[in-house]
PDB file of C-alpha atoms and ligand atoms in Angstrom:
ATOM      1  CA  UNK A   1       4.580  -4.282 -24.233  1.00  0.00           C
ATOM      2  CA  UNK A   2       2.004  -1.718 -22.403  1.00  0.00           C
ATOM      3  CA  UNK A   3       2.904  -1.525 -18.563  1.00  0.00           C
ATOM      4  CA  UNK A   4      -1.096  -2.735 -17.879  1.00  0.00           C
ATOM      5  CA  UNK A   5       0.204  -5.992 -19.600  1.00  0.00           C
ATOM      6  CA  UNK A   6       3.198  -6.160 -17.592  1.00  0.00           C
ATOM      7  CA  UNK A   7       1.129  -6.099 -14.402  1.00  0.00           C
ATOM      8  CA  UNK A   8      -1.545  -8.175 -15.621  1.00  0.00           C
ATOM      9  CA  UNK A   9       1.393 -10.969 -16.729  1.00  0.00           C
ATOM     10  CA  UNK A  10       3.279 -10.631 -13.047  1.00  0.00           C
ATOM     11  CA  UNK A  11      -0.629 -11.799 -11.352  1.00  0.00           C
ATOM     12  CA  UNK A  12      -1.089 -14.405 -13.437  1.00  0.00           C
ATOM     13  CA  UNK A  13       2.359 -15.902 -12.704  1.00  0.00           C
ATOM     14  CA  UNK A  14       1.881 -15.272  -9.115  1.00  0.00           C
ATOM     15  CA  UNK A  15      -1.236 -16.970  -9.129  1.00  0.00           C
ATOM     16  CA  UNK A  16       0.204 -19.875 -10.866  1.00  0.00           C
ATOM     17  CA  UNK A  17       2.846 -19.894  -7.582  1.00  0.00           C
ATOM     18  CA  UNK A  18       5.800 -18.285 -10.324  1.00  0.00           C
ATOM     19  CA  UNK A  19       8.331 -15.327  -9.830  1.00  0.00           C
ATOM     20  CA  UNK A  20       7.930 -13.252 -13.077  1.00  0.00           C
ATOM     21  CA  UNK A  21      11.275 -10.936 -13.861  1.00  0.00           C
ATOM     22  CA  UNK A  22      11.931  -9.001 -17.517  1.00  0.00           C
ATOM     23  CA  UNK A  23      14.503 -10.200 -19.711  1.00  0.00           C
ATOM     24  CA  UNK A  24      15.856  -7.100 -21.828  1.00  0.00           C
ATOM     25  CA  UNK A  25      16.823  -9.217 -25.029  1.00  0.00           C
ATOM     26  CA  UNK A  26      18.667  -6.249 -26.614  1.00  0.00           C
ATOM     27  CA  UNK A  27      21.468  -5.794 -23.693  1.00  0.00           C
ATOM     28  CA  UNK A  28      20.416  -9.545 -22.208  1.00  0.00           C
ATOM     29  CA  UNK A  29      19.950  -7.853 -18.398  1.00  0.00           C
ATOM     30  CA  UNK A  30      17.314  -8.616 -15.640  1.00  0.00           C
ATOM     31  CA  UNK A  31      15.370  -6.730 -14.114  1.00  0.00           C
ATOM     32  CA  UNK A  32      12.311  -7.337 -11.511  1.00  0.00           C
ATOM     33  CA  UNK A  33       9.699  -3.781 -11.453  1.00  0.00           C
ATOM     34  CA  UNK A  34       7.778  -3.451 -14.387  1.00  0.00           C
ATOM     35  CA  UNK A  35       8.783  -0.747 -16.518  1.00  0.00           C
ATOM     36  CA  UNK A  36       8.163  -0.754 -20.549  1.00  0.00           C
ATOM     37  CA  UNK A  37      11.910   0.271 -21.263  1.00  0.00           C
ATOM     38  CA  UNK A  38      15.135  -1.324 -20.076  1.00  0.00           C
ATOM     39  CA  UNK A  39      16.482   0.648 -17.179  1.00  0.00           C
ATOM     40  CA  UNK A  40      19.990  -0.674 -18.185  1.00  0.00           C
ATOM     41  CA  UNK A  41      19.984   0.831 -21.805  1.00  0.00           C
ATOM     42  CA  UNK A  42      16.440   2.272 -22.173  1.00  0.00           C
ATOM     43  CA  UNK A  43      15.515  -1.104 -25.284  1.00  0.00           C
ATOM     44  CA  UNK A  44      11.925  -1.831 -25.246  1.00  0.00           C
ATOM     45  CA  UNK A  45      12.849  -5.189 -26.522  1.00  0.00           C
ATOM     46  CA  UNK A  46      11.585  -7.371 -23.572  1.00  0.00           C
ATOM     47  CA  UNK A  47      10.074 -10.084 -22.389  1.00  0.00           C
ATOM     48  CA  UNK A  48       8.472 -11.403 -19.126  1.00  0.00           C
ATOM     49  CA  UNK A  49      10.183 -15.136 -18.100  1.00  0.00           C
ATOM     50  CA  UNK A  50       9.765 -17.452 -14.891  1.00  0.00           C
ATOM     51  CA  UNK A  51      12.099 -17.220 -12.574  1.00  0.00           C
ATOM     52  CA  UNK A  52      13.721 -19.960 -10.391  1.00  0.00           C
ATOM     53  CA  UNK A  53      12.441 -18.616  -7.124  1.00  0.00           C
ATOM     54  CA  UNK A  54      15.840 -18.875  -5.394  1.00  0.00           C
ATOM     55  CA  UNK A  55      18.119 -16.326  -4.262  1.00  0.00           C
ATOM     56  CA  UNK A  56      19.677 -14.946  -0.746  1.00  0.00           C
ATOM     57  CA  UNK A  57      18.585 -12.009   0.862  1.00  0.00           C
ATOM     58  CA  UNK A  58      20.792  -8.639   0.398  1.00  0.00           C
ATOM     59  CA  UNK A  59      19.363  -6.691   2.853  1.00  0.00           C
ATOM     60  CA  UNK A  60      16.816  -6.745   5.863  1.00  0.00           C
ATOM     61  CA  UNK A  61      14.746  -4.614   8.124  1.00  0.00           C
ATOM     62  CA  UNK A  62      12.910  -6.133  11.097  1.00  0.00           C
ATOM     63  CA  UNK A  63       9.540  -4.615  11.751  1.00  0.00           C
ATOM     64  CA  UNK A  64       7.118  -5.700  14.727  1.00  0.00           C
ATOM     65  CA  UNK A  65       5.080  -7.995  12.289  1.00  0.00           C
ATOM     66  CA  UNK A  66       8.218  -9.456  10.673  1.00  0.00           C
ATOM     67  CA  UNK A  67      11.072  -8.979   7.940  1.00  0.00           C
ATOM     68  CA  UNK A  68      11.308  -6.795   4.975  1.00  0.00           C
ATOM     69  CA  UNK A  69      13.987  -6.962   2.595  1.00  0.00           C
ATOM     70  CA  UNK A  70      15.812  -7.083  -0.305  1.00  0.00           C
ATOM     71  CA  UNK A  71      16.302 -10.211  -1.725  1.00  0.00           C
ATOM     72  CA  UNK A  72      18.886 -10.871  -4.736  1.00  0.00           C
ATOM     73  CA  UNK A  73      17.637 -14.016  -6.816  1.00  0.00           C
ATOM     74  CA  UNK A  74      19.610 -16.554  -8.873  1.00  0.00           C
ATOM     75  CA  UNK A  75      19.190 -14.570 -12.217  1.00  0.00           C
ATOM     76  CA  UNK A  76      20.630 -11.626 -11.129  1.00  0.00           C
ATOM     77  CA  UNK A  77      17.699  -8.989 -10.316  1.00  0.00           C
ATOM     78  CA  UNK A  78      16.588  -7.754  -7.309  1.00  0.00           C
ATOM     79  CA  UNK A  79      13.226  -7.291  -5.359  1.00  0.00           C
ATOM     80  CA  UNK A  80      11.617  -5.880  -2.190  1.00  0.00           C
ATOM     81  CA  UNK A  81       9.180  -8.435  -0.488  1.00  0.00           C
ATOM     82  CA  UNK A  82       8.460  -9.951   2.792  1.00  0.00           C
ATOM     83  CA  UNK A  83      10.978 -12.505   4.784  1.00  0.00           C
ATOM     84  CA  UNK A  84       9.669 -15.341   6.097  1.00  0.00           C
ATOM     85  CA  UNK A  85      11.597 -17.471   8.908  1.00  0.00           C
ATOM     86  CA  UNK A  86      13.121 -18.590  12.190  1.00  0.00           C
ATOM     87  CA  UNK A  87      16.772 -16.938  11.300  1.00  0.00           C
ATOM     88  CA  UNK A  88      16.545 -13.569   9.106  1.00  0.00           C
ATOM     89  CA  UNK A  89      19.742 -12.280   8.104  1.00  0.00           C
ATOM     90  CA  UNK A  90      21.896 -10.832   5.565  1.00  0.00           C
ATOM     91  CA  UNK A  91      23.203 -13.610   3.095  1.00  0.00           C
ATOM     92  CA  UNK A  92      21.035 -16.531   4.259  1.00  0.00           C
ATOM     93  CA  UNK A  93      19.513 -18.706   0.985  1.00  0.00           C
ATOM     94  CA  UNK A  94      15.556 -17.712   0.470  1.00  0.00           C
ATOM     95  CA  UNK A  95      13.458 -19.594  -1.541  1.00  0.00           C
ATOM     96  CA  UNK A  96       9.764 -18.150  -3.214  1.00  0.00           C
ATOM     97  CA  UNK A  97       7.269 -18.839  -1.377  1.00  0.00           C
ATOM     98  CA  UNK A  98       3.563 -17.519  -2.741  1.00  0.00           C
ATOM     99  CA  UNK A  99       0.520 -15.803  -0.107  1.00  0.00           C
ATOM    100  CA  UNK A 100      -3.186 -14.607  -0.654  1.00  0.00           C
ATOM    101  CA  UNK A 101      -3.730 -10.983   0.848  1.00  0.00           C
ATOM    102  CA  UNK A 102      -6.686  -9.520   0.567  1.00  0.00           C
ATOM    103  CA  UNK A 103      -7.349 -11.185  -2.174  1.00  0.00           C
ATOM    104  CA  UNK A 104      -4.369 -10.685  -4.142  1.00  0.00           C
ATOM    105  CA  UNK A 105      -1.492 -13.167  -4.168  1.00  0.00           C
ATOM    106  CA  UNK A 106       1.863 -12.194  -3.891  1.00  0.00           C
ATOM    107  CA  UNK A 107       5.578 -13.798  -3.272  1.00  0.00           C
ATOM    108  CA  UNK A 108       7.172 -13.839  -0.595  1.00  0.00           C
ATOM    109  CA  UNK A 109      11.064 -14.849   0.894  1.00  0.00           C
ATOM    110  CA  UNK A 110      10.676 -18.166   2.955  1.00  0.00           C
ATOM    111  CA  UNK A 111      14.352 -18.814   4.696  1.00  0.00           C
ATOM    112  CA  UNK A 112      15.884 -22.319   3.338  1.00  0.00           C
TER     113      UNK A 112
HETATM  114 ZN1   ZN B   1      18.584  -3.617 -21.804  1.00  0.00          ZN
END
Protein backbone atom coordinates (compact mmCIF):
# COMPACT_ATOMS: atom_id res chain seq x y z
CA UNK A 1 0.00 0.00 0.00
CA UNK A 2 1.41 3.57 -1.36
CA UNK A 3 1.17 6.23 1.55
CA UNK A 4 -1.17 8.50 -1.14
CA UNK A 5 -3.61 5.49 -0.67
CA UNK A 6 -3.31 5.48 2.93
CA UNK A 7 -4.36 9.13 3.08
CA UNK A 8 -6.84 8.94 0.48
CA UNK A 9 -8.50 5.69 2.57
CA UNK A 10 -8.31 7.75 6.17
CA UNK A 11 -10.76 10.80 4.12
CA UNK A 12 -12.99 8.61 2.88
CA UNK A 13 -13.61 6.95 6.28
CA UNK A 14 -13.76 10.26 7.88
CA UNK A 15 -16.21 11.37 5.56
CA UNK A 16 -18.27 8.37 6.09
CA UNK A 17 -18.15 9.61 10.12
CA UNK A 18 -15.35 6.35 10.73
CA UNK A 19 -11.95 6.30 12.69
CA UNK A 20 -9.53 4.53 10.24
CA UNK A 21 -6.29 2.84 12.21
CA UNK A 22 -3.65 0.14 10.40
CA UNK A 23 -3.71 -3.31 11.37
CA UNK A 24 -0.04 -4.79 10.86
CA UNK A 25 -1.23 -8.49 10.07
CA UNK A 26 2.36 -9.84 10.28
CA UNK A 27 3.04 -8.83 14.16
CA UNK A 28 -1.06 -8.20 14.64
CA UNK A 29 -0.24 -4.41 16.23
CA UNK A 30 -2.16 -1.05 15.78
CA UNK A 31 -1.16 1.74 14.85
CA UNK A 32 -3.01 5.24 13.94
CA UNK A 33 -0.36 7.70 11.42
CA UNK A 34 -0.06 6.45 8.14
CA UNK A 35 3.14 5.02 7.39
CA UNK A 36 3.67 2.12 4.57
CA UNK A 37 5.78 -0.10 7.06
CA UNK A 38 4.93 -1.31 10.56
CA UNK A 39 6.66 0.89 13.06
CA UNK A 40 6.53 -2.14 15.49
CA UNK A 41 8.58 -4.59 13.22
CA UNK A 42 9.05 -2.60 9.96
CA UNK A 43 6.15 -5.61 7.84
CA UNK A 44 4.48 -3.92 5.05
CA UNK A 45 1.77 -6.42 5.49
CA UNK A 46 -1.15 -4.04 6.43
CA UNK A 47 -4.33 -3.11 6.23
CA UNK A 48 -6.58 -0.05 6.97
CA UNK A 49 -9.83 -1.23 9.42
CA UNK A 50 -12.69 0.87 11.21
CA UNK A 51 -12.25 1.58 14.40
CA UNK A 52 -14.78 1.67 17.31
CA UNK A 53 -14.42 5.35 17.98
CA UNK A 54 -14.05 4.88 21.76
CA UNK A 55 -11.22 5.35 23.93
CA UNK A 56 -10.10 7.76 27.04
CA UNK A 57 -7.89 10.48 26.71
CA UNK A 58 -4.03 9.96 27.81
CA UNK A 59 -2.99 13.24 27.82
CA UNK A 60 -4.25 16.96 27.49
CA UNK A 61 -3.19 20.48 26.85
CA UNK A 62 -5.64 23.37 27.26
CA UNK A 63 -5.23 26.10 24.72
CA UNK A 64 -7.42 29.43 24.60
CA UNK A 65 -9.72 27.86 21.84
CA UNK A 66 -9.98 24.50 23.64
CA UNK A 67 -8.28 20.96 24.31
CA UNK A 68 -5.64 19.11 22.53
CA UNK A 69 -4.66 15.76 23.35
CA UNK A 70 -3.77 12.45 23.18
CA UNK A 71 -6.36 10.14 23.15
CA UNK A 72 -5.76 6.18 23.60
CA UNK A 73 -8.72 4.24 21.79
CA UNK A 74 -10.23 0.82 22.52
CA UNK A 75 -7.88 -1.05 20.01
CA UNK A 76 -4.90 -0.06 21.43
CA UNK A 77 -3.33 2.90 19.20
CA UNK A 78 -2.98 6.25 19.87
CA UNK A 79 -3.79 9.70 18.21
CA UNK A 80 -3.44 13.49 18.55
CA UNK A 81 -6.82 15.37 17.88
CA UNK A 82 -9.01 17.92 19.37
CA UNK A 83 -11.10 17.45 22.87
CA UNK A 84 -14.37 18.34 22.92
CA UNK A 85 -16.35 18.95 26.36
CA UNK A 86 -17.57 20.45 29.62
CA UNK A 87 -14.86 18.32 31.85
CA UNK A 88 -11.35 17.68 29.99
CA UNK A 89 -9.10 15.59 31.84
CA UNK A 90 -6.70 12.87 31.94
CA UNK A 91 -8.55 9.39 31.93
CA UNK A 92 -12.10 10.59 31.21
CA UNK A 93 -14.01 8.12 28.37
CA UNK A 94 -14.04 10.07 24.75
CA UNK A 95 -16.04 9.00 22.13
CA UNK A 96 -15.38 10.01 18.00
CA UNK A 97 -17.03 12.58 17.13
CA UNK A 98 -16.54 13.81 13.18
CA UNK A 99 -16.20 18.02 12.01
CA UNK A 100 -15.97 19.87 8.55
CA UNK A 101 -12.95 22.42 8.52
CA UNK A 102 -12.31 24.17 5.78
CA UNK A 103 -13.59 21.84 3.88
CA UNK A 104 -11.97 18.85 5.10
CA UNK A 105 -13.54 16.60 7.72
CA UNK A 106 -11.76 15.36 10.48
CA UNK A 107 -12.38 13.44 14.04
CA UNK A 108 -12.46 14.73 16.87
CA UNK A 109 -12.62 13.60 21.00
CA UNK A 110 -16.22 14.47 22.29
CA UNK A 111 -16.15 13.75 26.34
CA UNK A 112 -18.82 10.83 27.24
ZN1 LIG B 1 3.99 -5.17 12.64
Amino acid sequence: MKIDEIYNEYDKMFVSNKMPFIKCKTCGRNYYYPRTVCPFCGGSNIEIVSASGTGEIYSCTEFNHGFYGIIKFQEGFGAYMDIDGNSVSTGRKIRIKFKEIKGKVLPYASVD
